[in-house]
mmCIF file of C-alpha atoms and ligand atoms in Angstrom:
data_model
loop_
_atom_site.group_PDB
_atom_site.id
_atom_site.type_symbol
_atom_site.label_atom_id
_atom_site.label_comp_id
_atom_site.label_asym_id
_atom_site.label_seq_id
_atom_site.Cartn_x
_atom_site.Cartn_y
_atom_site.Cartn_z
ATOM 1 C CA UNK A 260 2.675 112.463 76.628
ATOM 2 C CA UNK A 261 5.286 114.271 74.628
ATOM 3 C CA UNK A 262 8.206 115.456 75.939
ATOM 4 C CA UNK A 263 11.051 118.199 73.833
ATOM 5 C CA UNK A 264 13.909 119.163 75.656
ATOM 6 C CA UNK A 265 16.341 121.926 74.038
ATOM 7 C CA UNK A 266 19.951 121.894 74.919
ATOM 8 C CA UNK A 267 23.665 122.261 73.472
ATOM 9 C CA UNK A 268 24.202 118.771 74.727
ATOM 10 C CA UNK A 269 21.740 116.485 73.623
ATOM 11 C CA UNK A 270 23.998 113.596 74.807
ATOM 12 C CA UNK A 271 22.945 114.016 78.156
ATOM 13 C CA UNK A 272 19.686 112.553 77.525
ATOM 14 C CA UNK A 273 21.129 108.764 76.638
ATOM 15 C CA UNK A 274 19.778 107.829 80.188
ATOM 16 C CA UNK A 275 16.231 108.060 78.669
ATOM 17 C CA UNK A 276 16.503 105.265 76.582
ATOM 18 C CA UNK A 277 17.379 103.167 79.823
ATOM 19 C CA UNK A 278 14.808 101.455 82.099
ATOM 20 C CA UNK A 279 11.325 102.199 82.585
ATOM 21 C CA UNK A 280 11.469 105.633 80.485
ATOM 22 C CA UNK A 281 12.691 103.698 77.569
ATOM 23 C CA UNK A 282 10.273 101.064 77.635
ATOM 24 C CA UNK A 283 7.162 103.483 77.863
ATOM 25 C CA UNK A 284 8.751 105.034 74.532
ATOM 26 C CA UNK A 285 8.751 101.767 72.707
ATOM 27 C CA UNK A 286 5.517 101.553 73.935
ATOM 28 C CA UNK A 287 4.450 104.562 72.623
ATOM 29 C CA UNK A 288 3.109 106.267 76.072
ATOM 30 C CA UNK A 289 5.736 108.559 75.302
ATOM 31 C CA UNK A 290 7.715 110.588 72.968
ATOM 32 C CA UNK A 291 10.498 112.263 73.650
ATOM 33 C CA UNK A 292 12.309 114.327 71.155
ATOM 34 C CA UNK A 293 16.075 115.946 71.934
ATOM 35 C CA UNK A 294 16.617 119.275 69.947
ATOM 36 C CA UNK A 295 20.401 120.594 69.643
ATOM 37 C CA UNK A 296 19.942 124.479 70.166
ATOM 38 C CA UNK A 297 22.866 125.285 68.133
ATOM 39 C CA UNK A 298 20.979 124.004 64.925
ATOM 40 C CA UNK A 299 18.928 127.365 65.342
ATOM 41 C CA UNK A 300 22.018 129.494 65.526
ATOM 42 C CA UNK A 301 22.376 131.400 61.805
ATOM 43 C CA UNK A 302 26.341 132.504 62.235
ATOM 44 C CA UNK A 303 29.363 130.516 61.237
ATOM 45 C CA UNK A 304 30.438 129.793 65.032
ATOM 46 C CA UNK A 305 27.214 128.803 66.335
ATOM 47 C CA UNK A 306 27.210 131.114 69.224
ATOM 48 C CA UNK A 307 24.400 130.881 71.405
ATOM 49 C CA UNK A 308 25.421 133.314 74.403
ATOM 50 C CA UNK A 309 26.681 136.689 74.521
ATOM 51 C CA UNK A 310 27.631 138.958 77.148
ATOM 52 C CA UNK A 311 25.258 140.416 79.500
ATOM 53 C CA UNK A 312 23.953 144.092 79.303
ATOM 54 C CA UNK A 313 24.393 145.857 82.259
ATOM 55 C CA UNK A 314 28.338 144.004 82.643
ATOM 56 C CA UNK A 315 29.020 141.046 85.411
ATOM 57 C CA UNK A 316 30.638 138.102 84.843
ATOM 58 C CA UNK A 317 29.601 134.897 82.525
ATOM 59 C CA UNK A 318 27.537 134.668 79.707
ATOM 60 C CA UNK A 319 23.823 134.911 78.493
ATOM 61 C CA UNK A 320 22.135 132.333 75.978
ATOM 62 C CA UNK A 321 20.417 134.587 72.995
ATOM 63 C CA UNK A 322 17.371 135.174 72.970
ATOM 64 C CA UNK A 323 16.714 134.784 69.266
ATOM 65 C CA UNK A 324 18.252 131.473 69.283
ATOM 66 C CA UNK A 325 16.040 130.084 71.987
ATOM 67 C CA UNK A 326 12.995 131.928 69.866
ATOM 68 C CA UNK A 327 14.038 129.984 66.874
ATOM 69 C CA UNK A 328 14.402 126.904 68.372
ATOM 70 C CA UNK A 329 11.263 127.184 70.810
ATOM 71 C CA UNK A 330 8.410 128.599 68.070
ATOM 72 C CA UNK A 331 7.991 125.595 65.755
ATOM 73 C CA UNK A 332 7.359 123.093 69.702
ATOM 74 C CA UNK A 333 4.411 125.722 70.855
ATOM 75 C CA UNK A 334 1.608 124.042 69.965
ATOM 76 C CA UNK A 335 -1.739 124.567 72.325
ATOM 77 C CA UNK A 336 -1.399 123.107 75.728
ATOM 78 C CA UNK A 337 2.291 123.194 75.500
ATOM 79 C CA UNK A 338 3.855 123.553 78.981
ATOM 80 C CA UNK A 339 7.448 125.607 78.795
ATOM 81 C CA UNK A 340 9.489 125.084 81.927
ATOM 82 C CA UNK A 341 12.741 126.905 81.727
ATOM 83 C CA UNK A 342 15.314 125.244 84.210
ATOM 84 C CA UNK A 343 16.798 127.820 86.556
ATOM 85 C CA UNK A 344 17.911 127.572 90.148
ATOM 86 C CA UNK A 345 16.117 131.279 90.385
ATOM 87 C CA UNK A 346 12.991 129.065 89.742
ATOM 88 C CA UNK A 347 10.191 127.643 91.905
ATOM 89 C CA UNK A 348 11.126 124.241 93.747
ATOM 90 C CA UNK A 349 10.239 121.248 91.973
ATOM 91 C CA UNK A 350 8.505 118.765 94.158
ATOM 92 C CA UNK A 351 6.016 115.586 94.156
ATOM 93 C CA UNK A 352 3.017 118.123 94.177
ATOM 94 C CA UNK A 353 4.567 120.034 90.833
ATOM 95 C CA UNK A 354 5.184 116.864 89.233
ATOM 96 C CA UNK A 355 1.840 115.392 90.049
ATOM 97 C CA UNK A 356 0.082 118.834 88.256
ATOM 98 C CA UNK A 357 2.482 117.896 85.221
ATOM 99 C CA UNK A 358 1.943 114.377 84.547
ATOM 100 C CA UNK A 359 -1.885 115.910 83.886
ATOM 101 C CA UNK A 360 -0.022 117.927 81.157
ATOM 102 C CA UNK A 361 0.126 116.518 77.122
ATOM 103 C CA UNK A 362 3.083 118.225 75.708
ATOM 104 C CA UNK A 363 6.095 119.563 78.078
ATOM 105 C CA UNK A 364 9.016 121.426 76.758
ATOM 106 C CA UNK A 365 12.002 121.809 79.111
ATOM 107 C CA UNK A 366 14.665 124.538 77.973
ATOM 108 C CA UNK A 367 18.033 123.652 79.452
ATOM 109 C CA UNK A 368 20.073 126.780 79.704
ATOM 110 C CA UNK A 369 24.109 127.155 80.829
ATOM 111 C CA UNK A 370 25.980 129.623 81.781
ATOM 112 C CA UNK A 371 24.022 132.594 83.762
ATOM 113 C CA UNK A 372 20.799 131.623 82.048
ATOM 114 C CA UNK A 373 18.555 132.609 79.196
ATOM 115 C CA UNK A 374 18.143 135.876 78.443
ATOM 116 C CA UNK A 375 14.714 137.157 80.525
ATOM 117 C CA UNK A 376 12.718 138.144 77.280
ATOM 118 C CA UNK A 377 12.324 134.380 76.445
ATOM 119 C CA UNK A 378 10.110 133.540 79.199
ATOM 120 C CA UNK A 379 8.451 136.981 79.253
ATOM 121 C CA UNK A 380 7.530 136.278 75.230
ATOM 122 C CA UNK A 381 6.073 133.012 76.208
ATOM 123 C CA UNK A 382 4.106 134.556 78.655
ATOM 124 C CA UNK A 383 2.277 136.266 76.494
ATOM 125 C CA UNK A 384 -1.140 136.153 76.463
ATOM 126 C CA UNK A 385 -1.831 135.197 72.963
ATOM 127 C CA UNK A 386 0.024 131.999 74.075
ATOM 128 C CA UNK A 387 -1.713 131.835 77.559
ATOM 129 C CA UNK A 388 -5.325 131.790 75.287
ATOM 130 C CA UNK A 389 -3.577 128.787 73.614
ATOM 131 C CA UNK A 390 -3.496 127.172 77.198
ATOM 132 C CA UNK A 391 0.479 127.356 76.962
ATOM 133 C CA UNK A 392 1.881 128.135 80.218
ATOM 134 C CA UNK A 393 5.651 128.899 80.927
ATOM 135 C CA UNK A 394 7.394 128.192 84.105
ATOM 136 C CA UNK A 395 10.866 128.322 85.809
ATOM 137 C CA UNK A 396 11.741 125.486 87.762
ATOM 138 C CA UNK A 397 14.661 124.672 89.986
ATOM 139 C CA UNK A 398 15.354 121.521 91.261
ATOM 140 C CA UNK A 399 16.583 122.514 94.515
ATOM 141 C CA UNK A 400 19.296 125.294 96.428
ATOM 142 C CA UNK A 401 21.910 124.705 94.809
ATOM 143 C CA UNK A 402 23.400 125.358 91.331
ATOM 144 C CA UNK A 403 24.033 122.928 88.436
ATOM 145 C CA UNK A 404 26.255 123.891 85.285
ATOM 146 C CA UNK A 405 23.314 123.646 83.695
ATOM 147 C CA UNK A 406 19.615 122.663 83.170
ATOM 148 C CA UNK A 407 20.079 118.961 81.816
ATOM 149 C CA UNK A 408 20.171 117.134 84.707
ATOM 150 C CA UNK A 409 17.160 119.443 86.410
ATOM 151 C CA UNK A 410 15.456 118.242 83.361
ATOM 152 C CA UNK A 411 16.392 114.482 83.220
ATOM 153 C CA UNK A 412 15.136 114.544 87.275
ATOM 154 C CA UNK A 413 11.955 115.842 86.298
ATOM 155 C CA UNK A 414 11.121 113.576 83.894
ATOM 156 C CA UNK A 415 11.455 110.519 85.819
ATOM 157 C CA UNK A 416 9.320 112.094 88.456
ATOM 158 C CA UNK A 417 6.761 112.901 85.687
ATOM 159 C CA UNK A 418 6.621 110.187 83.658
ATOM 160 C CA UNK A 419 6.513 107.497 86.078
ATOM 161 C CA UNK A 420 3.422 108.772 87.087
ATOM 162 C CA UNK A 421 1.813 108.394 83.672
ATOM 163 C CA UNK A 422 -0.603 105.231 83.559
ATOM 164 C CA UNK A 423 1.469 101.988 82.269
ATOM 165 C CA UNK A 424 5.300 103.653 83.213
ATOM 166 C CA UNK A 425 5.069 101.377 86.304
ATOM 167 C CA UNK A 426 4.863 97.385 86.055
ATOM 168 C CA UNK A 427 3.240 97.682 89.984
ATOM 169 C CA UNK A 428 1.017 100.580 90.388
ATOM 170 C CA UNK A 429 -0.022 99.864 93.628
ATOM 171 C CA UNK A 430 3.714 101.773 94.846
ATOM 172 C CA UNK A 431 1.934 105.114 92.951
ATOM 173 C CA UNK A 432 -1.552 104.483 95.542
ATOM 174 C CA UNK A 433 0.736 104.314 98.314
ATOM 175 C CA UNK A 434 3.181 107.401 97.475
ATOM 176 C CA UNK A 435 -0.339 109.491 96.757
ATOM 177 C CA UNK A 436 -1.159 109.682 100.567
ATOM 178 C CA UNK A 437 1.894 111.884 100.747
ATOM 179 C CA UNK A 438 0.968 115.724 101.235
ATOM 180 C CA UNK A 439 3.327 116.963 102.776
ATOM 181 C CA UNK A 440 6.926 115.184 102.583
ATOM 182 C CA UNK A 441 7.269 111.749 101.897
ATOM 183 C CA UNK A 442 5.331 108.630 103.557
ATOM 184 C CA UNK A 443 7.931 106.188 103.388
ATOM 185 C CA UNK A 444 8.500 102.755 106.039
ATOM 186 C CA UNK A 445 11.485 101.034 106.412
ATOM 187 C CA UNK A 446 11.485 98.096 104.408
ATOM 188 C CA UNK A 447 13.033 94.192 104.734
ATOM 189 C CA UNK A 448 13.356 91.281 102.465
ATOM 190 C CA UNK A 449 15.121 87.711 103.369
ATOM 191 C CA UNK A 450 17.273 86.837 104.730
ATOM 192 C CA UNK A 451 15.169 87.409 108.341
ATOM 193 C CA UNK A 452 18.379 87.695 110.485
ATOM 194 C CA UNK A 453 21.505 89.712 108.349
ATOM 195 C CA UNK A 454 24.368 90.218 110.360
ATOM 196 C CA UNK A 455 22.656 89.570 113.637
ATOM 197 C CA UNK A 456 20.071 92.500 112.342
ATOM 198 C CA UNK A 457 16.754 90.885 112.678
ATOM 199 C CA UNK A 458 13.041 92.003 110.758
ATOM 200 C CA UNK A 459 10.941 93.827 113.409
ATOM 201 C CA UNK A 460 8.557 91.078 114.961
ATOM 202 C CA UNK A 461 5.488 92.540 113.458
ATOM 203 C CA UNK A 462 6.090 92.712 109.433
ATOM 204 C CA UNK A 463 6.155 88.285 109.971
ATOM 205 C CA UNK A 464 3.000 88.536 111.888
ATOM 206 C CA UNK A 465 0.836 88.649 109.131
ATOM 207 C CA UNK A 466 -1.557 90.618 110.723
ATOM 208 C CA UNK A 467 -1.888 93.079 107.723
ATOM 209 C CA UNK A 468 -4.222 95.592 109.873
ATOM 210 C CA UNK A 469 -1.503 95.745 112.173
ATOM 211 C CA UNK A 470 1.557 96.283 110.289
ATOM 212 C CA UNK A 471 -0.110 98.859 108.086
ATOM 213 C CA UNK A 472 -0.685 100.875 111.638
ATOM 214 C CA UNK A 473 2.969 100.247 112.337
ATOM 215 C CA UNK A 474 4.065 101.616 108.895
ATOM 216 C CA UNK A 475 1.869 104.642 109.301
ATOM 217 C CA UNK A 476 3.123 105.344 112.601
ATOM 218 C CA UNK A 477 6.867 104.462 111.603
ATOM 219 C CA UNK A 478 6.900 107.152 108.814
ATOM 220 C CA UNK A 479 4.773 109.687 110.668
ATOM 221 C CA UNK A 480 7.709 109.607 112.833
ATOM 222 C CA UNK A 481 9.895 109.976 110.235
ATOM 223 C CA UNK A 482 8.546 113.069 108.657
ATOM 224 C CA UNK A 483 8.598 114.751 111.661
ATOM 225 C CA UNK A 484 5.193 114.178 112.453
HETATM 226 N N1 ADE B 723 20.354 125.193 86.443
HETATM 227 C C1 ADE B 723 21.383 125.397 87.299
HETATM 228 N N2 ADE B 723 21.060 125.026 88.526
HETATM 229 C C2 ADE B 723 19.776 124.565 88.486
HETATM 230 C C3 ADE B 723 18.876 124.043 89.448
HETATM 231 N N3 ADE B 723 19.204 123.898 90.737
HETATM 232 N N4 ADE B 723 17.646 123.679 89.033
HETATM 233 C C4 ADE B 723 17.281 123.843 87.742
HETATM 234 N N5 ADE B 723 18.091 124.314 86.790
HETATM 235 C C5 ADE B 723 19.334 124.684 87.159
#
Protein backbone atom coordinates (compact mmCIF):
# COMPACT_ATOMS: atom_id res chain seq x y z
CA UNK A 1 0.00 0.00 0.00
CA UNK A 2 1.13 3.56 -0.37
CA UNK A 3 0.46 6.02 1.90
CA UNK A 4 1.15 10.39 1.25
CA UNK A 5 0.24 12.52 3.90
CA UNK A 6 0.44 16.49 3.30
CA UNK A 7 1.07 18.73 6.20
CA UNK A 8 3.10 21.94 7.46
CA UNK A 9 4.62 19.63 10.00
CA UNK A 10 6.00 16.70 8.59
CA UNK A 11 7.77 16.01 11.94
CA UNK A 12 4.82 14.65 13.33
CA UNK A 13 5.08 11.59 11.41
CA UNK A 14 8.58 10.29 13.21
CA UNK A 15 6.25 7.77 15.08
CA UNK A 16 5.96 5.88 11.72
CA UNK A 17 9.27 4.77 11.59
CA UNK A 18 8.64 3.09 15.12
CA UNK A 19 7.27 -0.45 15.66
CA UNK A 20 5.28 -2.50 13.48
CA UNK A 21 4.61 0.47 10.83
CA UNK A 22 8.28 0.81 10.43
CA UNK A 23 9.09 -2.64 9.96
CA UNK A 24 6.34 -3.24 7.18
CA UNK A 25 8.22 -0.20 5.38
CA UNK A 26 11.56 -1.89 5.44
CA UNK A 27 9.74 -4.60 4.28
CA UNK A 28 8.39 -2.97 1.55
CA UNK A 29 4.45 -3.69 2.32
CA UNK A 30 4.43 -0.13 2.59
CA UNK A 31 5.44 3.23 1.51
CA UNK A 32 4.85 6.09 3.09
CA UNK A 33 5.89 9.40 1.78
CA UNK A 34 5.60 12.88 4.06
CA UNK A 35 5.06 16.02 1.79
CA UNK A 36 5.72 19.60 3.49
CA UNK A 37 2.74 21.74 2.03
CA UNK A 38 4.64 24.85 2.23
CA UNK A 39 7.04 23.56 -0.61
CA UNK A 40 3.93 24.28 -2.95
CA UNK A 41 3.50 27.79 -1.69
CA UNK A 42 5.01 30.32 -4.68
CA UNK A 43 5.35 33.69 -2.29
CA UNK A 44 8.33 34.72 -0.25
CA UNK A 45 6.51 33.95 3.24
CA UNK A 46 5.14 30.71 2.43
CA UNK A 47 1.66 31.46 3.45
CA UNK A 48 -0.66 28.77 3.20
CA UNK A 49 -3.94 30.29 4.89
CA UNK A 50 -5.73 33.39 4.46
CA UNK A 51 -8.68 34.85 5.92
CA UNK A 52 -12.04 33.55 5.40
CA UNK A 53 -14.67 35.16 3.01
CA UNK A 54 -17.70 35.84 4.56
CA UNK A 55 -15.46 37.23 8.06
CA UNK A 56 -15.28 34.97 11.48
CA UNK A 57 -12.48 34.27 13.29
CA UNK A 58 -9.19 32.04 12.33
CA UNK A 59 -7.78 31.22 9.24
CA UNK A 60 -8.34 29.14 5.97
CA UNK A 61 -5.53 26.93 4.22
CA UNK A 62 -5.46 28.06 0.27
CA UNK A 63 -6.85 26.35 -1.92
CA UNK A 64 -4.24 26.64 -4.65
CA UNK A 65 -1.64 25.49 -2.36
CA UNK A 66 -3.39 22.30 -1.44
CA UNK A 67 -4.11 22.00 -5.50
CA UNK A 68 -0.45 22.23 -6.07
CA UNK A 69 0.58 20.02 -3.64
CA UNK A 70 -2.36 17.37 -4.13
CA UNK A 71 -2.31 17.09 -8.32
CA UNK A 72 1.06 15.41 -8.96
CA UNK A 73 -0.32 12.23 -5.76
CA UNK A 74 -3.78 11.64 -7.90
CA UNK A 75 -3.05 8.82 -9.62
CA UNK A 76 -6.16 6.21 -10.39
CA UNK A 77 -7.49 4.54 -7.35
CA UNK A 78 -6.14 7.22 -5.18
CA UNK A 79 -8.26 7.60 -2.01
CA UNK A 80 -8.21 11.51 -0.64
CA UNK A 81 -9.37 11.72 2.94
CA UNK A 82 -9.28 15.24 4.17
CA UNK A 83 -9.09 15.24 8.11
CA UNK A 84 -11.85 17.35 9.61
CA UNK A 85 -13.82 16.98 12.80
CA UNK A 86 -16.93 18.16 10.37
CA UNK A 87 -16.14 14.69 8.82
CA UNK A 88 -17.70 11.21 9.02
CA UNK A 89 -16.51 9.08 12.17
CA UNK A 90 -13.68 6.95 11.59
CA UNK A 91 -14.22 3.49 12.91
CA UNK A 92 -13.05 -0.36 12.56
CA UNK A 93 -15.69 -0.74 9.67
CA UNK A 94 -14.04 2.52 7.69
CA UNK A 95 -10.71 1.26 8.26
CA UNK A 96 -11.48 -2.26 7.24
CA UNK A 97 -13.01 -0.69 3.59
CA UNK A 98 -9.49 1.17 3.47
CA UNK A 99 -6.97 -1.38 4.05
CA UNK A 100 -8.78 -2.82 0.57
CA UNK A 101 -7.53 0.56 -0.84
CA UNK A 102 -3.77 0.81 -2.88
CA UNK A 103 -2.87 4.39 -2.60
CA UNK A 104 -4.35 6.72 0.37
CA UNK A 105 -3.62 10.35 0.63
CA UNK A 106 -4.48 12.03 3.95
CA UNK A 107 -4.52 16.01 3.83
CA UNK A 108 -3.85 17.35 7.30
CA UNK A 109 -5.31 20.78 7.55
CA UNK A 110 -4.96 23.52 10.73
CA UNK A 111 -6.56 26.21 11.59
CA UNK A 112 -10.48 26.30 10.50
CA UNK A 113 -9.76 23.89 7.68
CA UNK A 114 -9.16 23.77 3.97
CA UNK A 115 -10.84 25.87 1.94
CA UNK A 116 -14.26 23.79 0.63
CA UNK A 117 -13.30 23.95 -3.18
CA UNK A 118 -10.47 21.39 -2.52
CA UNK A 119 -12.61 18.55 -1.77
CA UNK A 120 -15.39 19.69 -4.14
CA UNK A 121 -12.45 19.67 -7.12
CA UNK A 122 -11.56 16.21 -6.13
CA UNK A 123 -14.91 15.22 -6.36
CA UNK A 124 -15.10 15.68 -9.63
CA UNK A 125 -16.17 13.25 -11.78
CA UNK A 126 -13.36 13.08 -14.17
CA UNK A 127 -11.48 11.93 -11.00
CA UNK A 128 -14.39 9.67 -9.73
CA UNK A 129 -14.01 7.76 -13.53
CA UNK A 130 -10.35 7.41 -12.35
CA UNK A 131 -11.80 5.41 -9.29
CA UNK A 132 -10.40 8.35 -6.99
CA UNK A 133 -12.69 8.96 -4.23
CA UNK A 134 -12.39 11.89 -1.66
CA UNK A 135 -13.56 11.76 1.84
CA UNK A 136 -13.66 13.79 5.14
CA UNK A 137 -12.92 11.96 8.10
CA UNK A 138 -12.97 12.84 11.76
CA UNK A 139 -11.63 10.86 14.27
CA UNK A 140 -14.11 11.49 16.83
CA UNK A 141 -16.28 14.71 18.75
CA UNK A 142 -13.89 16.57 19.57
CA UNK A 143 -11.38 18.98 17.95
CA UNK A 144 -7.61 18.58 17.38
CA UNK A 145 -5.28 21.61 16.33
CA UNK A 146 -5.01 19.85 13.49
CA UNK A 147 -5.27 16.77 11.17
CA UNK A 148 -1.83 14.98 12.01
CA UNK A 149 -2.66 13.04 14.70
CA UNK A 150 -6.32 12.04 13.01
CA UNK A 151 -4.02 10.88 10.37
CA UNK A 152 -1.22 9.05 12.34
CA UNK A 153 -4.51 7.13 14.21
CA UNK A 154 -5.73 6.06 11.02
CA UNK A 155 -2.90 4.62 9.78
CA UNK A 156 -2.20 2.28 12.46
CA UNK A 157 -5.75 1.14 12.24
CA UNK A 158 -5.20 0.66 8.45
CA UNK A 159 -2.12 -0.70 8.07
CA UNK A 160 -2.14 -3.23 10.66
CA UNK A 161 -4.69 -4.79 8.86
CA UNK A 162 -2.62 -5.23 5.72
CA UNK A 163 -1.36 -8.99 5.34
CA UNK A 164 2.29 -9.37 7.06
CA UNK A 165 1.88 -5.86 9.48
CA UNK A 166 1.09 -8.38 12.28
CA UNK A 167 3.72 -11.13 13.54
CA UNK A 168 0.24 -13.12 15.00
CA UNK A 169 -2.62 -12.83 12.72
CA UNK A 170 -4.78 -14.91 14.49
CA UNK A 171 -5.57 -11.38 16.94
CA UNK A 172 -6.97 -9.86 13.24
CA UNK A 173 -9.55 -13.40 12.98
CA UNK A 174 -10.60 -12.68 16.35
CA UNK A 175 -11.14 -8.69 16.15
CA UNK A 176 -13.16 -9.54 12.61
CA UNK A 177 -16.21 -11.01 14.55
CA UNK A 178 -16.69 -7.47 15.75
CA UNK A 179 -19.78 -5.68 13.99
CA UNK A 180 -20.83 -3.63 16.03
CA UNK A 181 -18.36 -2.28 18.90
CA UNK A 182 -15.59 -4.16 20.00
CA UNK A 183 -15.43 -8.03 21.08
CA UNK A 184 -12.88 -7.82 23.58
CA UNK A 185 -12.36 -10.44 27.04
CA UNK A 186 -10.52 -9.63 29.86
CA UNK A 187 -7.27 -11.05 29.68
CA UNK A 188 -4.50 -12.68 32.40
CA UNK A 189 -0.97 -13.79 32.24
CA UNK A 190 1.26 -15.20 35.36
CA UNK A 191 1.59 -14.67 37.97
CA UNK A 192 -2.00 -16.72 38.81
CA UNK A 193 -2.58 -14.89 42.17
CA UNK A 194 -1.31 -10.80 41.95
CA UNK A 195 -2.07 -9.02 44.92
CA UNK A 196 -4.52 -11.53 46.26
CA UNK A 197 -6.34 -11.01 42.61
CA UNK A 198 -6.68 -14.47 41.34
CA UNK A 199 -7.31 -15.77 37.27
CA UNK A 200 -11.02 -16.73 36.98
CA UNK A 201 -11.17 -20.64 37.56
CA UNK A 202 -12.09 -21.37 34.03
CA UNK A 203 -9.19 -19.75 31.68
CA UNK A 204 -6.74 -22.81 33.80
CA UNK A 205 -9.30 -25.35 32.97
CA UNK A 206 -8.19 -26.02 29.71
CA UNK A 207 -11.35 -26.79 28.48
CA UNK A 208 -10.93 -24.56 25.31
CA UNK A 209 -14.81 -25.08 24.27
CA UNK A 210 -15.59 -23.72 27.47
CA UNK A 211 -13.58 -20.73 27.96
CA UNK A 212 -14.24 -19.56 24.43
CA UNK A 213 -18.18 -19.58 25.64
CA UNK A 214 -17.04 -17.66 28.68
CA UNK A 215 -15.13 -15.05 26.56
CA UNK A 216 -18.08 -14.66 24.25
CA UNK A 217 -20.39 -14.21 26.96
CA UNK A 218 -17.87 -11.94 29.03
CA UNK A 219 -17.62 -9.36 26.15
CA UNK A 220 -21.24 -9.64 25.04
CA UNK A 221 -21.70 -8.25 28.38
CA UNK A 222 -19.38 -5.79 27.90
CA UNK A 223 -20.70 -4.22 24.79
CA UNK A 224 -23.84 -3.88 26.16
CA UNK A 225 -25.18 -6.83 24.74
N1 LIG B 1 -8.90 18.09 12.83
C1 LIG B 1 -9.28 18.70 13.97
N2 LIG B 1 -10.01 17.90 14.73
C2 LIG B 1 -10.12 16.71 14.06
C3 LIG B 1 -10.77 15.48 14.33
N3 LIG B 1 -11.46 15.26 15.45
N4 LIG B 1 -10.67 14.50 13.41
C4 LIG B 1 -9.99 14.70 12.26
N5 LIG B 1 -9.36 15.84 11.96
C5 LIG B 1 -9.43 16.85 12.85
Amino acid sequence: MDIDAVTIFPDYFAPLQLSLIGKAQENGILDIAIHDLREFTDDNHHSVDDTPYGGGAGMVMKAEVWGEALDPLMTPNSDLIILTPAGRIFDQRMAEELANSSHLIFACGRYEGIDARVGEYYSQESFAEQGIKVREVSIGNYVLGGGEVAALVMIEAITRLLPGVIGNPDSLVEESHVEDGFLEYPNYTKPQTWRGMAVPEILLSGNHAAIAKWRSHIAATRAGG
